[in-house]
């Protein structure tokens, strides 16, 4: 039914396996992935999860140890050249000429890819317009902001009109403004019919951009679906209670019919949050319990879990290695990005 443009079955890769030396576990430990044509698919995971390894395997830059891996209808090992003709990789042509303008850089790439002068010029113009760079096309690249430069990188990776575009952490290192600019550019790609596989450590980025998300940890997919699927699959709804007096938070926690370790408390916002199973019963029960105990609430609300909470649950369960720390790091970083 679905028109898969990327198929990965049981991909495995261990670095330095042939040397038989030490090192960590496998970078890809039986990873499965299907990406439908014309979609944006996010591979979300913490540092060291195997995201770059996966992208390098898909882009034929790295040979997997095992697995069936096809991109745009061709096997990445046996038909690497055919795959290469059909893909783009952000940063692959990172050799932007600093002294040339964006327009000249793009025309140069076009000619390098045998487009012919006229076609290269037209393609450069089209891409500059698409990524909001038309006005700065003459400016030397060394004067570009981080966001502008990343957008020019994106434009360069699209010169050949790839069927599939790989973006490995496209917004890492950008400030919030640059990140927003790149997000807008990625959204415009989808309209153009390109299939995008992007990797990210930012939950918000996956939530904002992706049709589907594969959460990756330690070289395998630990969850897969739309952002809504992931939220629904992990624990259902939550109840948030904002108190008038932060001094009563402790009393309120004791009143909730939920194990203490599942309740999160934010003292600054006088907020506590807990997972619920039966929405209406929980709402009524909590309101009544607070009233009876004389704990004054300013607001009580039911809501869907955030992707942050989903990720914490996914990596905290059944994974007692470094899952908690890494999830914490990840969530902290996402919050940092959001606040600016
Ligand atoms: N060139 C390499 N040689 C040896 N180990 C590597 C190399 N590249 C990555 N690794 C290891 O493989 C694992 C996955 O890395 P990577 O694919 O870069 O993850 P991510 O991109 O998600 O941060 C990590 O444990 C990392 O240390
Ligand atoms: Mg990486």
XYZ file of C-alpha atoms and ligand atoms in Angstrom:
368
model
C 0.000 0.000 0.000
C 2.481 2.593 1.158
C 5.050 3.692 -1.348
C 8.250 3.237 0.655
C 11.213 5.221 -0.592
C 13.515 4.043 2.204
C 13.420 0.520 3.597
C 15.765 -0.611 6.333
C 15.543 -4.125 7.748
C 17.722 -5.279 10.597
C 20.607 -2.909 9.828
C 23.745 -3.623 11.801
C 27.038 -1.790 12.064
C 29.829 -2.051 14.592
C 32.800 0.254 14.157
C 36.192 -1.373 14.195
C 34.601 -4.820 14.354
C 37.284 -6.240 12.077
C 40.037 -5.139 14.409
C 38.298 -7.120 17.129
C 39.357 -4.450 19.598
C 37.402 -2.785 22.360
C 35.061 0.131 21.782
C 31.405 0.299 22.686
C 28.509 -1.773 21.422
C 27.169 -1.675 17.891
C 26.263 1.718 16.420
C 23.354 0.052 14.590
C 21.930 -2.908 16.471
C 19.169 -4.290 14.238
C 17.514 -1.087 13.126
C 14.262 -1.168 11.116
C 12.814 1.812 9.302
C 10.308 2.547 6.543
C 9.934 6.004 5.065
C 6.979 6.773 2.778
C 7.489 8.838 -0.352
C 6.856 12.568 -0.077
C 7.018 12.661 3.722
C 9.329 14.144 6.319
C 10.568 11.405 8.616
C 12.456 12.307 11.775
C 14.975 10.020 13.425
C 14.992 11.315 16.970
C 17.569 10.276 19.496
C 20.247 11.388 21.929
C 23.950 11.756 21.175
C 25.502 8.439 20.239
C 22.168 6.804 19.358
C 23.411 5.923 15.861
C 21.733 8.670 13.814
C 24.787 9.751 11.806
C 25.791 6.136 11.246
C 22.342 5.448 9.814
C 22.489 8.486 7.510
C 25.969 7.538 6.294
C 24.801 4.003 5.538
C 21.720 5.286 3.684
C 23.838 7.753 1.722
C 26.249 4.927 0.728
C 29.159 6.567 2.561
C 29.486 3.704 5.028
C 29.041 -0.018 4.440
C 26.704 -1.795 6.884
C 27.756 -5.137 8.410
C 24.315 -6.614 7.743
C 20.746 -5.771 6.827
C 18.569 -5.133 3.812
C 18.730 -1.441 3.025
C 17.125 0.196 0.014
C 16.886 3.830 -0.965
C 14.806 4.988 -3.937
C 14.431 1.390 -5.085
C 18.112 0.467 -4.997
C 20.278 -1.492 -2.593
C 22.784 0.773 -0.843
C 25.581 -1.808 -1.057
C 25.064 -3.515 -4.420
C 23.697 -0.472 -6.258
C 25.441 2.358 -4.475
C 25.919 4.416 -7.621
C 22.219 4.280 -8.526
C 21.397 5.383 -4.981
C 23.873 8.262 -5.169
C 22.216 9.616 -8.297
C 18.920 9.911 -6.446
C 19.872 11.397 -3.096
C 21.061 14.641 -1.578
C 22.869 15.062 1.707
C 22.989 18.344 3.590
C 26.557 19.452 4.129
C 27.905 17.054 1.523
C 28.934 19.984 -0.646
C 30.027 21.990 2.362
C 32.761 23.520 0.203
C 30.926 26.797 -0.270
C 33.223 29.473 -1.670
C 33.320 32.151 1.026
C 34.134 34.965 -1.346
C 31.384 34.199 -3.842
C 27.732 35.112 -3.389
C 25.047 32.526 -2.788
C 23.862 32.792 -6.381
C 27.327 32.168 -7.812
C 27.891 29.260 -5.454
C 24.685 27.600 -6.564
C 25.402 28.173 -10.248
C 28.830 26.647 -9.728
C 27.314 23.550 -8.084
C 24.840 23.270 -10.917
C 27.583 23.315 -13.517
C 29.616 20.811 -11.494
C 26.578 18.571 -11.732
C 26.461 18.982 -15.514
C 23.356 21.113 -15.634
C 24.583 23.458 -18.354
C 24.974 27.201 -17.857
C 21.407 28.244 -18.534
C 19.808 25.432 -16.530
C 22.235 26.000 -13.638
C 21.349 29.695 -13.561
C 17.618 29.008 -13.601
C 17.928 26.366 -10.885
C 20.027 28.712 -8.709
C 17.418 31.445 -9.067
C 14.578 29.091 -8.226
C 16.337 27.758 -5.113
C 17.362 31.203 -3.857
C 13.733 32.293 -4.113
C 12.474 29.138 -2.418
C 14.794 29.614 0.562
C 14.318 33.352 0.942
C 17.835 34.135 -0.259
C 17.019 36.002 -3.476
C 17.897 39.403 -2.009
C 21.216 38.244 -0.606
C 22.302 36.246 -3.630
C 25.138 38.663 -4.371
C 26.449 38.957 -0.842
C 29.656 36.971 -0.187
C 28.870 33.838 1.786
C 31.308 34.806 4.533
C 28.844 37.577 5.496
C 25.911 35.157 5.863
C 24.349 34.394 9.245
C 24.286 30.789 10.465
C 20.685 30.351 9.365
C 21.342 31.820 5.909
C 24.348 29.606 5.414
C 22.439 26.481 6.413
C 19.669 27.453 3.975
C 22.240 27.883 1.226
C 23.596 24.419 2.116
C 20.065 23.095 1.759
C 19.686 24.791 -1.610
C 23.006 23.309 -2.772
C 21.938 19.811 -1.743
C 18.816 20.236 -3.889
C 20.557 21.320 -7.093
C 20.222 17.849 -8.573
C 16.553 17.520 -7.554
C 17.120 14.446 -5.390
C 14.271 12.054 -4.684
C 15.459 11.721 -1.119
C 17.235 14.298 0.981
C 19.140 13.472 4.161
C 19.507 16.161 6.800
C 21.750 15.126 9.682
C 20.931 17.444 12.584
C 20.172 20.382 10.278
C 19.707 22.936 13.054
C 22.367 21.915 15.545
C 24.494 24.935 16.412
C 21.974 27.472 15.147
C 20.353 30.125 17.315
C 16.533 30.040 17.646
C 16.093 32.442 14.745
C 18.325 30.371 12.455
C 16.498 27.251 13.554
C 13.130 28.786 12.670
C 14.488 29.779 9.250
C 15.673 26.252 8.534
C 12.373 24.793 9.721
C 10.507 26.995 7.272
C 12.839 25.836 4.503
C 12.362 22.165 5.329
C 8.587 22.657 5.274
C 8.823 24.138 1.807
C 10.722 21.052 0.621
C 7.765 18.843 1.289
C 5.638 20.947 -1.024
C 8.241 20.254 -3.706
C 7.664 16.490 -3.374
C 11.074 15.583 -1.942
C 11.199 12.886 0.713
C 13.176 14.107 3.705
C 14.859 12.023 6.371
C 16.138 14.255 9.109
C 17.905 13.386 12.313
C 17.547 15.483 15.400
C 18.125 15.577 19.130
C 15.356 18.133 19.476
C 11.946 16.788 20.366
C 10.350 20.016 19.303
C 11.983 19.841 15.899
C 10.587 16.373 15.260
C 7.184 17.463 16.535
C 7.159 20.544 14.277
C 8.486 19.050 11.059
C 7.922 15.349 10.834
C 5.012 13.341 9.479
C 6.443 10.359 11.304
C 9.041 9.950 14.011
C 11.313 7.025 14.787
C 12.788 7.298 18.245
C 16.241 5.728 18.217
C 18.296 4.673 21.203
C 21.458 2.549 21.234
C 21.214 1.673 17.543
C 17.610 0.571 17.375
C 14.177 2.063 16.973
C 12.414 2.075 20.336
C 9.210 3.714 19.084
C 7.760 4.760 15.770
C 4.716 6.705 14.617
C 3.263 10.174 14.254
C 3.844 12.603 17.114
C 0.227 11.946 18.126
C 0.710 8.162 17.979
C 3.725 8.418 20.230
C 1.883 10.616 22.675
C -1.154 8.302 22.708
C 0.933 5.132 23.028
C 2.804 6.315 26.055
C 0.579 6.775 29.012
C -2.441 8.659 27.710
C -3.576 11.940 29.190
C -2.249 13.961 32.064
C -3.812 16.196 34.647
C -2.192 19.519 35.533
C -3.032 21.295 38.775
C -1.896 24.853 39.500
C -2.164 25.849 43.151
C -2.553 29.326 44.644
C 0.076 28.567 47.234
C 3.275 26.663 46.427
C 3.419 25.718 50.116
C 0.525 23.314 49.539
C 2.228 21.354 46.727
C 3.287 18.604 49.112
C -0.233 18.205 50.442
C -1.631 18.112 46.898
C 0.837 15.428 45.791
C -0.315 13.236 48.665
C -3.935 13.614 47.519
C -3.410 12.420 43.956
C -4.334 8.762 43.358
C -1.089 8.153 41.444
C 2.301 6.742 42.542
C 4.480 9.637 43.755
C 7.299 8.908 41.300
C 4.948 9.520 38.367
C 4.053 13.027 39.520
C 6.161 15.961 38.369
C 6.259 19.144 40.425
C 7.258 22.597 39.215
C 7.531 24.808 42.293
C 8.080 28.066 40.392
C 4.836 27.630 38.501
C 3.048 26.079 41.517
C 2.231 23.238 39.136
C 1.953 19.503 39.543
C 1.284 17.078 36.742
C 0.295 13.404 36.794
C -0.727 10.733 34.284
C -4.397 9.696 34.382
C -6.272 6.735 32.970
C -9.949 7.646 33.254
C -10.029 11.339 32.289
C -13.347 12.498 33.703
C -13.200 10.389 36.849
C -9.704 11.695 37.549
C -10.753 15.307 37.001
C -13.775 15.030 39.282
C -11.850 13.042 41.890
C -8.954 15.483 42.048
C -11.172 18.556 42.286
C -13.162 16.947 45.116
C -10.074 15.754 46.999
C -8.448 19.196 46.832
C -11.620 20.880 48.060
C -12.072 18.466 50.956
C -8.458 18.955 52.047
C -8.731 22.735 51.791
C -6.054 22.960 49.085
C -6.858 25.895 46.834
C -6.415 25.315 43.122
C -6.102 28.105 40.599
C -6.464 25.796 37.615
C -7.095 22.106 36.962
C -6.807 20.827 33.390
C -6.550 17.636 31.379
C -4.090 17.542 28.499
C -2.179 15.300 26.107
C 1.404 14.517 27.152
C 4.185 16.531 25.517
C 6.746 14.783 23.381
C 9.276 15.467 26.142
C 7.267 13.305 28.518
C 6.820 10.645 25.848
C 10.552 10.485 25.257
C 11.334 10.300 28.956
C 9.007 7.335 29.322
C 10.321 5.599 26.219
C 13.931 5.764 27.244
C 13.387 5.239 30.958
C 11.532 1.932 30.624
C 13.414 -1.274 29.943
C 16.677 0.551 29.515
C 18.664 1.009 32.672
C 22.001 1.816 31.072
C 22.354 5.557 30.576
C 18.831 6.134 29.344
C 17.737 8.442 32.129
C 20.703 10.736 31.947
C 20.570 10.984 28.217
C 16.859 11.644 28.196
C 17.360 14.340 30.814
C 20.068 15.944 28.744
C 17.863 15.829 25.695
C 14.863 17.361 27.374
C 16.984 20.046 28.991
C 18.356 21.053 25.647
C 14.941 21.187 24.051
C 13.606 23.382 26.810
C 16.586 25.692 26.389
C 15.792 26.125 22.727
C 12.151 26.760 23.374
C 12.602 29.464 25.977
C 14.590 31.768 23.696
N 34.055 6.645 13.156
C 33.725 6.020 14.271
N 34.549 5.115 14.854
C 34.192 4.475 15.971
N 33.042 4.643 16.626
C 32.158 5.527 16.106
C 32.453 6.269 14.913
N 31.395 7.061 14.642
C 30.479 6.841 15.608
N 30.942 5.921 16.496
C 30.184 5.416 17.659
O 28.991 4.837 17.191
C 27.896 5.176 18.019
C 26.840 5.924 17.224
O 27.392 7.160 16.791
P 26.633 8.140 15.833
O 26.069 7.384 14.697
O 27.577 9.250 15.503
O 25.444 8.662 16.764
P 24.604 10.022 16.706
O 24.772 10.616 15.339
O 23.215 9.591 17.023
O 25.157 10.903 17.781
C 28.482 5.996 19.167
O 28.733 5.116 20.230
C 29.772 6.517 18.596
O 30.712 6.731 19.608
Mg 25.322 12.495 14.726
